[in-house]
Tab-separated table of C-alpha atoms and ligand atoms in Angstrom:
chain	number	residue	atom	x	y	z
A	1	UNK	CA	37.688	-28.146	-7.608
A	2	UNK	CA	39.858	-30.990	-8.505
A	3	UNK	CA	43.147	-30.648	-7.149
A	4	UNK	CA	45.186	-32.079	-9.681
A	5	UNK	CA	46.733	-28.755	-11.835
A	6	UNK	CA	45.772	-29.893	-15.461
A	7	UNK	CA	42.326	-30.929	-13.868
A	8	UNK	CA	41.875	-27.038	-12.617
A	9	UNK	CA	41.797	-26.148	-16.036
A	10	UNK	CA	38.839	-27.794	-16.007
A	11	UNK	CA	37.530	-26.441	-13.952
A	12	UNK	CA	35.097	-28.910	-12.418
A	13	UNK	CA	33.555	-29.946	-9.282
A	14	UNK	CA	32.058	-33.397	-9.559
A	15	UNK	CA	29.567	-32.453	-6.362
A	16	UNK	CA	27.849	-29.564	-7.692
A	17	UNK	CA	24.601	-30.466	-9.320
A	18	UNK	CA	24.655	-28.066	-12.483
A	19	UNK	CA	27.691	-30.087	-14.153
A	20	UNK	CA	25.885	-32.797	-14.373
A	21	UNK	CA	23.041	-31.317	-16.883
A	22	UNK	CA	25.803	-29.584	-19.075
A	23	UNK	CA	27.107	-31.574	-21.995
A	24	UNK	CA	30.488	-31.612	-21.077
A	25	UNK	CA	30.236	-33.636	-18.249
A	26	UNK	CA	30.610	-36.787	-20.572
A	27	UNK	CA	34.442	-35.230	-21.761
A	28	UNK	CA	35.462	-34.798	-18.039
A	29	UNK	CA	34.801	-38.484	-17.533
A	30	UNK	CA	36.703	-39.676	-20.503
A	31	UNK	CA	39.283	-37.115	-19.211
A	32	UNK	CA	39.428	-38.650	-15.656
A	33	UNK	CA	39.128	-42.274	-16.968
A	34	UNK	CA	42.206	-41.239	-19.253
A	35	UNK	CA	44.714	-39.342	-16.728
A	36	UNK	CA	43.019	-39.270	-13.371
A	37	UNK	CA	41.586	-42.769	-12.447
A	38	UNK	CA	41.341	-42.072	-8.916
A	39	UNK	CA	41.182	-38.416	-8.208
A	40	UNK	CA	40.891	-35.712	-4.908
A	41	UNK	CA	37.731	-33.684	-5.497
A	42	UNK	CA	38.096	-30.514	-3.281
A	43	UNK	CA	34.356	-29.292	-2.742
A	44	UNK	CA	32.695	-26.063	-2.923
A	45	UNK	CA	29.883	-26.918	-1.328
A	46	UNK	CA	30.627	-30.296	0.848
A	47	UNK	CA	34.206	-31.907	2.277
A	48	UNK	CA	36.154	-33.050	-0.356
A	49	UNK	CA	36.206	-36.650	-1.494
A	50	UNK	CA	38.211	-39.218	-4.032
A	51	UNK	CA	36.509	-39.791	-7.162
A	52	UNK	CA	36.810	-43.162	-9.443
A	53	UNK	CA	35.743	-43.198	-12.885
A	54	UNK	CA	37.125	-46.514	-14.888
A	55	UNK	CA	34.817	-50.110	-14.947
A	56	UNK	CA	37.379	-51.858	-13.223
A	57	UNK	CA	37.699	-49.393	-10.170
A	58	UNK	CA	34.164	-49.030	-9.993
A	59	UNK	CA	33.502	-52.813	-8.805
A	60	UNK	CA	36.892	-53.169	-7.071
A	61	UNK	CA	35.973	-50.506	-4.627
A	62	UNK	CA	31.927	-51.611	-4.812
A	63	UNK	CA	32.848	-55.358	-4.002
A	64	UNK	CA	35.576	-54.472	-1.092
A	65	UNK	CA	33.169	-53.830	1.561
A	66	UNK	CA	36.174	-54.645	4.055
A	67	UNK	CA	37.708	-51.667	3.344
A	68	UNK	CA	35.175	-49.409	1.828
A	69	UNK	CA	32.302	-49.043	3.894
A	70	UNK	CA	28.295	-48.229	3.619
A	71	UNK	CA	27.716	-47.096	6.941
A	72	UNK	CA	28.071	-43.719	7.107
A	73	UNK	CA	25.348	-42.977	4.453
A	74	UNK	CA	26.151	-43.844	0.544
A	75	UNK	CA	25.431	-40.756	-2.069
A	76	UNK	CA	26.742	-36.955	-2.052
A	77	UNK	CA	25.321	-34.421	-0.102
A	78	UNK	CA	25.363	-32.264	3.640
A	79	UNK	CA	23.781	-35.823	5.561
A	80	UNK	CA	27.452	-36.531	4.713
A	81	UNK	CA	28.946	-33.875	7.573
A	82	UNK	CA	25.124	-33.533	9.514
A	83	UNK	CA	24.568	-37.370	9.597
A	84	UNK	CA	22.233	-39.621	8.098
A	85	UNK	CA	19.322	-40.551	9.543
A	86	UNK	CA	19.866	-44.220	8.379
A	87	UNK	CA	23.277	-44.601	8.764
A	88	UNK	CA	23.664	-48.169	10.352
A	89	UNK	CA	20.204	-48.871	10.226
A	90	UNK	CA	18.851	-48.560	6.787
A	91	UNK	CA	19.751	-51.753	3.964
A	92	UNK	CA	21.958	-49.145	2.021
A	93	UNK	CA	23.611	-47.603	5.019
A	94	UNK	CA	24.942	-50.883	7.065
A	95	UNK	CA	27.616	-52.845	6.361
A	96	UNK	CA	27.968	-56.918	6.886
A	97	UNK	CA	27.225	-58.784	9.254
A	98	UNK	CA	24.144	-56.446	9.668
A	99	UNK	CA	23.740	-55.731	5.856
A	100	UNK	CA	23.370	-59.564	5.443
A	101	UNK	CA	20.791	-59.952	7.975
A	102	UNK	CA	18.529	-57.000	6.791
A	103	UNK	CA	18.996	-58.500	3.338
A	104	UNK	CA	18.021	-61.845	3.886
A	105	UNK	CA	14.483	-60.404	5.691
A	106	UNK	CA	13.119	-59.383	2.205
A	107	UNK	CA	15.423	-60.988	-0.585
A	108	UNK	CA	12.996	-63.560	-1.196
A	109	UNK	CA	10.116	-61.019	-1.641
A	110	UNK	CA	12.453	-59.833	-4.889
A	111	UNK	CA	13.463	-63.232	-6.081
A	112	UNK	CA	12.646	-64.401	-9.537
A	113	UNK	CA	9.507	-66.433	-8.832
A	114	UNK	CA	7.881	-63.358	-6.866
A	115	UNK	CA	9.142	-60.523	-9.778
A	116	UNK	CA	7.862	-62.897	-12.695
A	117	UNK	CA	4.681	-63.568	-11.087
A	118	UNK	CA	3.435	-59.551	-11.401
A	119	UNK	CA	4.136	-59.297	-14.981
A	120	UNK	CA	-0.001	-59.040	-15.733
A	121	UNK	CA	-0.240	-56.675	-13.200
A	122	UNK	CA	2.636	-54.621	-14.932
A	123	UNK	CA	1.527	-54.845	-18.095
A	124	UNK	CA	-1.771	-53.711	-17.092
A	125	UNK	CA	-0.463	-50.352	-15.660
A	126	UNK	CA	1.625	-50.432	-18.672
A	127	UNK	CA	-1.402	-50.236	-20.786
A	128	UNK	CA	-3.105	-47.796	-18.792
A	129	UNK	CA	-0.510	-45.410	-18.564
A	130	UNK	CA	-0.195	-45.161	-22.504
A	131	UNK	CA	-3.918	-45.376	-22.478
A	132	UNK	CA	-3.401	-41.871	-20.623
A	133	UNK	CA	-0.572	-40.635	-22.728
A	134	UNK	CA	-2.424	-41.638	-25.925
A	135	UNK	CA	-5.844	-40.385	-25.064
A	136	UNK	CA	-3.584	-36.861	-24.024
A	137	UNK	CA	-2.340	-36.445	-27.420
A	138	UNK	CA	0.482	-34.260	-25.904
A	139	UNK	CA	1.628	-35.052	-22.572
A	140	UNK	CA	4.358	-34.672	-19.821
A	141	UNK	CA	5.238	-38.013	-20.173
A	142	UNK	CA	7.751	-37.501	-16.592
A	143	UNK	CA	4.513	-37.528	-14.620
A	144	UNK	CA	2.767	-39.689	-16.624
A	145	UNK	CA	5.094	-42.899	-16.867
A	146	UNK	CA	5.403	-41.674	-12.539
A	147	UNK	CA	2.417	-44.383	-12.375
A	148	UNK	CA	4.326	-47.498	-13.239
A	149	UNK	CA	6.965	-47.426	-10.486
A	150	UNK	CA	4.502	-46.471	-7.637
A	151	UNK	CA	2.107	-48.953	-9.011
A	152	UNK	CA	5.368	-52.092	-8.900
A	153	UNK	CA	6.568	-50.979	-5.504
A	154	UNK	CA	2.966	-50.610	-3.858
A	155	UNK	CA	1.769	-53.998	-5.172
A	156	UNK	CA	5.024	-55.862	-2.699
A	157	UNK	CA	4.368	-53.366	-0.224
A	158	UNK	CA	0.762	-53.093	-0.006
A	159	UNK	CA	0.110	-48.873	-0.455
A	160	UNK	CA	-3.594	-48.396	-1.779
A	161	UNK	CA	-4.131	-46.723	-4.845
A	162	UNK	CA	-5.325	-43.536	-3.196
A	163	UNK	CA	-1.699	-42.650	-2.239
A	164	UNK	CA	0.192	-43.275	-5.022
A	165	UNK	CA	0.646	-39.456	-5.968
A	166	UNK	CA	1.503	-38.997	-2.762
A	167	UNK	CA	4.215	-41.218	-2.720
A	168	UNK	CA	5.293	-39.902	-5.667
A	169	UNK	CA	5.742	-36.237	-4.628
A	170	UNK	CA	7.245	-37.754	-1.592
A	171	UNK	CA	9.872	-39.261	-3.154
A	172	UNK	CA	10.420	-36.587	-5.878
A	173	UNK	CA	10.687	-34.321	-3.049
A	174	UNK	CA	13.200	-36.379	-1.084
A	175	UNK	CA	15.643	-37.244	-4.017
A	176	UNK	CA	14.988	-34.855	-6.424
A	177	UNK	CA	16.008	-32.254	-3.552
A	178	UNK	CA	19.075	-30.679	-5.449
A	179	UNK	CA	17.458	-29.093	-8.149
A	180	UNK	CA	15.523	-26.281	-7.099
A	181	UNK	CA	12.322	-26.770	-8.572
A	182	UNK	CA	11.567	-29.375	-6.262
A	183	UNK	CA	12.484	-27.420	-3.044
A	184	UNK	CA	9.445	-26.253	-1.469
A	185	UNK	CA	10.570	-22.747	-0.626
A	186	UNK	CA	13.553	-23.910	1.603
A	187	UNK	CA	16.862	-25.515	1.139
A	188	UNK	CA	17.485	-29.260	-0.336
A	189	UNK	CA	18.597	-30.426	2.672
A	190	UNK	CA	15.270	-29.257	4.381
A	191	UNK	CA	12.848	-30.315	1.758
A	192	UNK	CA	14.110	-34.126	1.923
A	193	UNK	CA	14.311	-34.361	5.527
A	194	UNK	CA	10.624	-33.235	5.588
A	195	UNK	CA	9.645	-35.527	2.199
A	196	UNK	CA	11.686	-38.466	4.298
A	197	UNK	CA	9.836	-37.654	7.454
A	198	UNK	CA	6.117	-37.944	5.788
A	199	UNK	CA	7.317	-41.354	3.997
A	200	UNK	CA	8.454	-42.013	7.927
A	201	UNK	CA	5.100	-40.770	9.458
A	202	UNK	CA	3.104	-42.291	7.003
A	203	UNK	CA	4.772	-45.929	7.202
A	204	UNK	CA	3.709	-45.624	10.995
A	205	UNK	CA	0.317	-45.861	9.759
A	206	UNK	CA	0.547	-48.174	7.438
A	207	UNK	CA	2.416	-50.644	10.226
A	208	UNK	CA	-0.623	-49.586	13.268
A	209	UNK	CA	-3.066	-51.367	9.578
A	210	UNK	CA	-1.243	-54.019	8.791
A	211	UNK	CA	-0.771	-55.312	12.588
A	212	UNK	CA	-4.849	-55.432	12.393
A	213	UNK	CA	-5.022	-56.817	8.972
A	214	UNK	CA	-1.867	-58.518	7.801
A	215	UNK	CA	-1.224	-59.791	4.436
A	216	UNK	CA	1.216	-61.358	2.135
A	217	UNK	CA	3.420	-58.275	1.631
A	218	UNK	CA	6.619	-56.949	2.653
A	219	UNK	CA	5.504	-54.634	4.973
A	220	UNK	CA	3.563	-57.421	7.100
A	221	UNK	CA	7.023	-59.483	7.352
A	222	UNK	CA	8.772	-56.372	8.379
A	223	UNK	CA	6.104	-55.863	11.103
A	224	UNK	CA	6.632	-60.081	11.928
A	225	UNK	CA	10.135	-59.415	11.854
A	226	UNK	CA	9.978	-56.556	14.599
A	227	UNK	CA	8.073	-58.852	16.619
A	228	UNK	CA	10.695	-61.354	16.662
A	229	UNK	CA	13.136	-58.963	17.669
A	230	UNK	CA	15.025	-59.001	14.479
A	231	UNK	CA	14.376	-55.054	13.491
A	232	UNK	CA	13.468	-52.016	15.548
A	233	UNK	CA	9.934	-49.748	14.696
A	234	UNK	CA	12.079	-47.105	13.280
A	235	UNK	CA	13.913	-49.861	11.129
A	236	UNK	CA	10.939	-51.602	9.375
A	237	UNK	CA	9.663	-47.547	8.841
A	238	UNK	CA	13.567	-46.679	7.734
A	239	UNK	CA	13.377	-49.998	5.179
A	240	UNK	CA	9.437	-48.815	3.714
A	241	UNK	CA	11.178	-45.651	2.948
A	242	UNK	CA	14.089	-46.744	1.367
A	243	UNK	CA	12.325	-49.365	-1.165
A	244	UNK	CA	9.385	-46.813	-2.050
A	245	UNK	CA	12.415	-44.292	-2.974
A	246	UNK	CA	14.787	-46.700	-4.207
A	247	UNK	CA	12.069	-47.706	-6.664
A	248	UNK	CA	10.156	-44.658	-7.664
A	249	UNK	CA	13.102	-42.152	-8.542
A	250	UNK	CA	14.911	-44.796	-10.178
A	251	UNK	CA	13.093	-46.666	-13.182
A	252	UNK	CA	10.647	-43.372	-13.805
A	253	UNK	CA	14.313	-41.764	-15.268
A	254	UNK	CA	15.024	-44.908	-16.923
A	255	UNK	CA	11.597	-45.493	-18.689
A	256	UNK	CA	11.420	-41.628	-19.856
A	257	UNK	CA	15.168	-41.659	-20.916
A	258	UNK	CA	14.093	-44.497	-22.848
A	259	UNK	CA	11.623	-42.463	-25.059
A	260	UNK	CA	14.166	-40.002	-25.333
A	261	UNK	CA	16.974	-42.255	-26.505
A	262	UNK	CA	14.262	-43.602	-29.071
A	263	UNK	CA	13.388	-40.273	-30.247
A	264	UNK	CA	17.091	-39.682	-30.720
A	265	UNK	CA	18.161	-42.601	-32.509
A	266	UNK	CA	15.090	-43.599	-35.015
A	267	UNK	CA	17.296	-46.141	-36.305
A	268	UNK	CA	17.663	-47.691	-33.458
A	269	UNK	CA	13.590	-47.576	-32.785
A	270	UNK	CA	13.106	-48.965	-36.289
A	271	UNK	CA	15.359	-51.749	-35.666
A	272	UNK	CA	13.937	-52.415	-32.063
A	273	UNK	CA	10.184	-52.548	-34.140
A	274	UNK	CA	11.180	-54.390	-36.746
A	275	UNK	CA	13.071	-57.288	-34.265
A	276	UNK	CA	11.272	-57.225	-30.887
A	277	UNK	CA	13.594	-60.020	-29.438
A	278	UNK	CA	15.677	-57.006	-28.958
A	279	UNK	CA	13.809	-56.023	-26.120
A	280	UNK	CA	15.926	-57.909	-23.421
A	281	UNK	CA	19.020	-55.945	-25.008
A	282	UNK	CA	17.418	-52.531	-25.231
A	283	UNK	CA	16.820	-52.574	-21.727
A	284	UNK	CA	20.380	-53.353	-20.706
A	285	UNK	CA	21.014	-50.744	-22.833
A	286	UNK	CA	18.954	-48.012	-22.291
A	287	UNK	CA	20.171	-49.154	-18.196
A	288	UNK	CA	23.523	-48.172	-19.288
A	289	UNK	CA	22.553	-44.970	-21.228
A	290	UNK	CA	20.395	-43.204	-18.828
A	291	UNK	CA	22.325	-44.425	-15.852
A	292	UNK	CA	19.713	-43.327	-13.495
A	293	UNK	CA	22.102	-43.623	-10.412
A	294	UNK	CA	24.722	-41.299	-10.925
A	295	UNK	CA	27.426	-43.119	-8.171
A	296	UNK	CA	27.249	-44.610	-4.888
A	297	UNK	CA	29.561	-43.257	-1.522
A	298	UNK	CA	31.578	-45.430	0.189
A	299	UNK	CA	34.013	-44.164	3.321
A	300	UNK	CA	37.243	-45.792	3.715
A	301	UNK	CA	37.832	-47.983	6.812
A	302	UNK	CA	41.396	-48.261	6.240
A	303	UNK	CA	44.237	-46.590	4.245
A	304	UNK	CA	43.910	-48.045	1.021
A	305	UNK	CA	46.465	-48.005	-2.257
A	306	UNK	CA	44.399	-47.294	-5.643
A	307	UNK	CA	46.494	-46.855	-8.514
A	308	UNK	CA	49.093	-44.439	-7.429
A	309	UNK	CA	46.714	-42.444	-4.903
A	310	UNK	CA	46.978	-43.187	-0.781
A	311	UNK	CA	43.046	-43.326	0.426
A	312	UNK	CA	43.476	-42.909	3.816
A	313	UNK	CA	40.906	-44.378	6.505
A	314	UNK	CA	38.178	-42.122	6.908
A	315	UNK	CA	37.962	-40.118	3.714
A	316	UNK	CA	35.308	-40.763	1.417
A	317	UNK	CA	35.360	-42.079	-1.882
A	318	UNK	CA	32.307	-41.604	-4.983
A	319	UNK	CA	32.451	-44.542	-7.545
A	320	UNK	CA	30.654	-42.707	-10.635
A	321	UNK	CA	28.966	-45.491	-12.520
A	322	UNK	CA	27.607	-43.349	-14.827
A	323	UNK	CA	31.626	-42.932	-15.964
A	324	UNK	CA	31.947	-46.792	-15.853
A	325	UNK	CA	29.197	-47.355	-18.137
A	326	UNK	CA	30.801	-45.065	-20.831
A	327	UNK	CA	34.476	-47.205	-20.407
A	328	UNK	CA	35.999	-47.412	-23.515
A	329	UNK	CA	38.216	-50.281	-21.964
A	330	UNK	CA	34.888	-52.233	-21.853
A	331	UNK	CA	32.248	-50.711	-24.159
A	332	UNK	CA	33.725	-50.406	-27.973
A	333	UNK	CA	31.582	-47.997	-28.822
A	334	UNK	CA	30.682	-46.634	-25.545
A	335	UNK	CA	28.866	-43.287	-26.911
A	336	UNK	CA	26.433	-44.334	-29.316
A	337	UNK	CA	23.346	-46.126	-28.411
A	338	UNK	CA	22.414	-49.559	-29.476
A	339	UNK	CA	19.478	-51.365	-28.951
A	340	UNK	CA	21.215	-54.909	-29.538
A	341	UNK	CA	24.767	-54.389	-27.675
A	342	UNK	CA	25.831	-57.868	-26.512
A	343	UNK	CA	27.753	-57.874	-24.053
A	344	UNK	CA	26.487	-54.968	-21.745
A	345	UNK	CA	27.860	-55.632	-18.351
A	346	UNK	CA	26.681	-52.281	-17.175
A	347	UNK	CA	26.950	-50.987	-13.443
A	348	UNK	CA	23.480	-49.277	-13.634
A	349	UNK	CA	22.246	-50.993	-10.516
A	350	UNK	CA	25.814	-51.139	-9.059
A	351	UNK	CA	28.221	-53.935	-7.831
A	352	UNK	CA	29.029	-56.394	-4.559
A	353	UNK	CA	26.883	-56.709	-1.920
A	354	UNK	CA	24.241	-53.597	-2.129
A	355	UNK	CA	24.275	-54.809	-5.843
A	356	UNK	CA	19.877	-53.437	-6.628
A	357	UNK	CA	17.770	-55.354	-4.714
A	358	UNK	CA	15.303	-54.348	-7.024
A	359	UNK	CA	16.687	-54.937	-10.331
A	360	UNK	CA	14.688	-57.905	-11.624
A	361	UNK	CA	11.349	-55.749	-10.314
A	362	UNK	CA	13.099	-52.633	-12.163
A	363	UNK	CA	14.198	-54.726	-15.584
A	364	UNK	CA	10.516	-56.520	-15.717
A	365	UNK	CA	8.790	-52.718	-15.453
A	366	UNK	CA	11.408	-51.512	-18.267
A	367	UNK	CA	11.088	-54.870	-20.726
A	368	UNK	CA	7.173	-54.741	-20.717
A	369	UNK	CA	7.223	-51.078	-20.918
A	370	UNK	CA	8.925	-50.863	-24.043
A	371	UNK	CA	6.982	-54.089	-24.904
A	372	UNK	CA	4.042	-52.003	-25.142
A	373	UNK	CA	5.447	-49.045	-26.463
A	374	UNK	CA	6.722	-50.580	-29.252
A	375	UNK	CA	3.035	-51.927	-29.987
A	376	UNK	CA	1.055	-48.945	-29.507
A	377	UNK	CA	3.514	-45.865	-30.315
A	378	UNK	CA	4.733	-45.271	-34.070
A	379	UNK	CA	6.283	-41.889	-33.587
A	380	UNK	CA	6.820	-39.500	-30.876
A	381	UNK	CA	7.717	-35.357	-31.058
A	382	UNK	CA	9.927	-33.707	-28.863
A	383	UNK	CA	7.417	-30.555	-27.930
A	384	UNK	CA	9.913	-28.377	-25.584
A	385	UNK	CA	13.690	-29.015	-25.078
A	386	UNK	CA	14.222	-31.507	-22.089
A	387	UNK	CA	14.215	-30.333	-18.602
A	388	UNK	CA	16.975	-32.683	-16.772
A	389	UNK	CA	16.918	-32.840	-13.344
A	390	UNK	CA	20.129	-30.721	-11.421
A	391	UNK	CA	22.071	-33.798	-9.460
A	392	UNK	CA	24.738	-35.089	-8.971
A	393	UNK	CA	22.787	-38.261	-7.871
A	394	UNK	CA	20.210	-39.093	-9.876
A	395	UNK	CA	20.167	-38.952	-13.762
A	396	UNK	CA	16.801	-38.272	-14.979
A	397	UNK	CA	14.718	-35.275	-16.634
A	398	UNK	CA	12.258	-33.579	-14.601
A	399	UNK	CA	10.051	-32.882	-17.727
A	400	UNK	CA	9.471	-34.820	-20.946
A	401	UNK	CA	6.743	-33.049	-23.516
A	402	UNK	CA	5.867	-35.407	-26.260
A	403	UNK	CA	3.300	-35.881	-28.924
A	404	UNK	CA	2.599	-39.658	-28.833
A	405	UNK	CA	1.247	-41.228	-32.627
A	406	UNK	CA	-0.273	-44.517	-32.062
A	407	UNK	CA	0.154	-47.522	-34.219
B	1	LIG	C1	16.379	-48.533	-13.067
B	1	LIG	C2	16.113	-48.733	-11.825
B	1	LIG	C3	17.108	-48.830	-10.698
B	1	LIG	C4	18.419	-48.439	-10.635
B	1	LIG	C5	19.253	-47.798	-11.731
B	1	LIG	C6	18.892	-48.759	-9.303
B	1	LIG	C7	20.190	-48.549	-8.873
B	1	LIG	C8	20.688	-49.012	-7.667
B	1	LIG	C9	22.082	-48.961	-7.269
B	1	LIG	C10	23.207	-48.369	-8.085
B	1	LIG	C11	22.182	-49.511	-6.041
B	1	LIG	C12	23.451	-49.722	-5.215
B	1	LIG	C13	23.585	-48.776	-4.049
B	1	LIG	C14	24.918	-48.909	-3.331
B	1	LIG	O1	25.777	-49.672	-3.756
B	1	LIG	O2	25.122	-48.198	-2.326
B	1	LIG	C15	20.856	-49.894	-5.645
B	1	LIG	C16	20.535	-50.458	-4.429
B	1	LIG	C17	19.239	-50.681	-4.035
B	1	LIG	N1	18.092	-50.630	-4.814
B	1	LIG	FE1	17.990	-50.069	-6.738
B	1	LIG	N2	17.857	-49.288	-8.588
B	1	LIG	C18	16.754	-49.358	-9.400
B	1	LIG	C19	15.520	-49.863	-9.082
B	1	LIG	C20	15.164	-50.312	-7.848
B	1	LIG	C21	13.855	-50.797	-7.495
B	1	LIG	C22	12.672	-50.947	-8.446
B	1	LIG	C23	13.895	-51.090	-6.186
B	1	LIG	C24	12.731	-51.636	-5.409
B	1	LIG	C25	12.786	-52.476	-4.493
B	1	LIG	C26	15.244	-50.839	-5.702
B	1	LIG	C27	15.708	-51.031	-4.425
B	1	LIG	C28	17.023	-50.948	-4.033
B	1	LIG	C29	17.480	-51.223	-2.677
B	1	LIG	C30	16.611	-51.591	-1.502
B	1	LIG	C31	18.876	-51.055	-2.678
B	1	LIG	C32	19.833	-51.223	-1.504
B	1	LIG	C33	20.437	-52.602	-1.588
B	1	LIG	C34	21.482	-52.859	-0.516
B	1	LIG	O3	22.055	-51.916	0.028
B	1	LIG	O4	21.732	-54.045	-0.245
B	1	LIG	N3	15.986	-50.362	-6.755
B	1	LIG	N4	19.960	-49.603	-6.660
């Protein structure tokens, strides 16, 4: 509950999962952005923790890594009390000087050159994925589109074909933990540690390969860089697990939330198919629609002033992007959707240093995905109403039915 008395009217709780697929959720933000910027969120479920809502908070706090750290572990949930197995280890989890070094190992591997030079492999999974969902007639299009993703992040770090669906249920599994039709008969936290462990487990294997064979991909630097003493085992296993997750459960949400927010707004599709040089903008904007990452954690390293709020060192603090991106002090016309906003400085794939490694990789999947789409796909049906995933982290349906028509 929030602990502010016109905010208990409310009656919220920005860490339980099930607010976040109700409508409402979108008025409690505006309502926090208007009266509450920075705001004490007393937990049913987890210790409580500040919450900040408005653009400009959202990269102060993001870009202050001297006072708001990553360490600890950087989303909602019990790894939070029970520890997280990454924390100061994992990309996401450290803070500098040990966040710059891990960064610099692989930044180059998600550089411009590298990103640009697998758009014909994208585009062909792009094809055969609506291949799939046009051949289907109807389809799921959640697991369908499931393919791209796993196909991008495999290519840089070398996973065969044969384990893509493996990799991702895996991931589902581990992020998708909340909701509890993803919980293999046990509790959230226990179904991710197990999903993390197999990504874990099967990274080992991939490593004992590679050291035989190695090749040009991220993995095989990982494995050079353990040799030269820059990364432990568990490390280069810790950083395979974090990209393969960071990746797949991530742009899937974005590229389905796409179709939806087409399906939604035929204007806005018409207009995107009658001016394709839109594409660039749509992505930005579907980015800032879907918001696939809820917010990021950060734990205060010292007592901070924010607004008229005292964060005191040690308390934790939830920067809700997904609020920032609907800022009416930024975005004009921050609830409607539209394909050709100019400017769009989103927060979709956050701010400061952790700022999305993987957000050129993310935007090429997204810009020839709706590329294609575009070409192939006159109309779409909703079949069933939309099953949204229950999280407070991740903003993405688990379910999509759709009648594709093609051109
Ligand atoms: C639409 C797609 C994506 C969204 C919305 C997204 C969102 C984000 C956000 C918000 C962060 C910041 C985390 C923080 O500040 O604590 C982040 C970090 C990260 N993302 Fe993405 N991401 C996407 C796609 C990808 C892809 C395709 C990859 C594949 C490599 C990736 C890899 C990472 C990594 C490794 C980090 C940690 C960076 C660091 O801590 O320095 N992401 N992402």
């Amino acid at each position: 509950m929030l602990n502010d008395a016109s905010l208990d009217l409310l009656n919220v709780d920005l860490a339980d999962p099930t607010l976040h697929v109700e409508d409402r959720v979108n008025e409690v933000f505006r309502t926090l952005r208007a009266h509450h910027p920075v705001v004490w969120n007393e937990s049913r479920n987890e210790p409580g923790f500040w919450s900040v809502t408005r653009h400009a908070d959202c990269i102060r706090v993001q870009k202050d890594f001297h006072s708001f750290g990553s360490v600890q572990t950087n989303v909602l949930g019990p790894h939070r009390v029970l520890g997280d197995l990454g924390a100061g280890k994992m990309l996401n989890a450290t803070d500098p000087p040990r966040h710059t070094e891990l960064r610099a190992l692989v930044k180059n591997c998600f550089a411009p050159p590298q990103i640009a030079a697998l758009a014909p492999y994208v585009r062909g999974v792009v094809t055969e994925v609506l291949d799939l969902a046009l051949a289907e007639g109807e389809c799921d299009f959640v697991g369908v589109i499931a393919m791209l993703p796993v196909a991008a992040i495999s290519a840089l770090l070398g996973v065969p074909r044969q384990d893509w669906p493996l990799m991702s249920r895996l991931t589902t599994s581990a992020a998708g933990s909340f909701d509890v039709e993803y919980q293999d008969n046990t509790t959230a936290r226990i179904t991710a540690a197990r999903a993390h462990a197999q990504l874990l487990l099967y990274c080992r294997q991939l490593v004992e390969q590679r050291r035989h064979q190695p090749g040009q991909d991220v993995i095989s630097l990982l494995i050079s860089a353990h040799a030269a003493n820059m990364l432990t085992e568990e490390e280069v296993f810790l950083f395979f697990d974090l990209l393969m997750l960071s990746a797949n459960e991530t742009t899937r949400h974005a590229a389905t939330g796409a179709i939806l927010a087409l399906i939604c707004h035929p204007k806005e599709w018409r207009r995107l198919r009658d001016d394709p040089d839109l594409v660039p903008s749509a992505v930005q904007e579907v980015l800032r629609w879907v918001s696939p990452s809820r917010h990021v954690l950060r734990r205060a390293k010292r007592e901070v002033a924010l607004h008229d709020r005292t964060i005191r060192a040690g308390e934790d603090i939830v920067i809700w992007n997904v609020s920032a991106n609907r800022d009416e002090r930024v975005f004009s016309t921050p609830d409607v959707f539209d394909v050709g906003r100019q400017p769009n400085p989103h927060l979709s794939f956050g701010s400061g240093s952790h700022v999305c490694l993987g957000s050129l990789l993310a935007t090429l999947e997204l810009r020839v995905f709706l590329e294609e789409f575009l070409r192939r796909v006159v109309a779409a049906e909703l079949l069933a109403p939309v099953a949204r995933l229950r999280s407070p982290i991740i903003s993405g349906l688990k379910h999509l039915h759709v009648r594709l028509h093609p051109a």
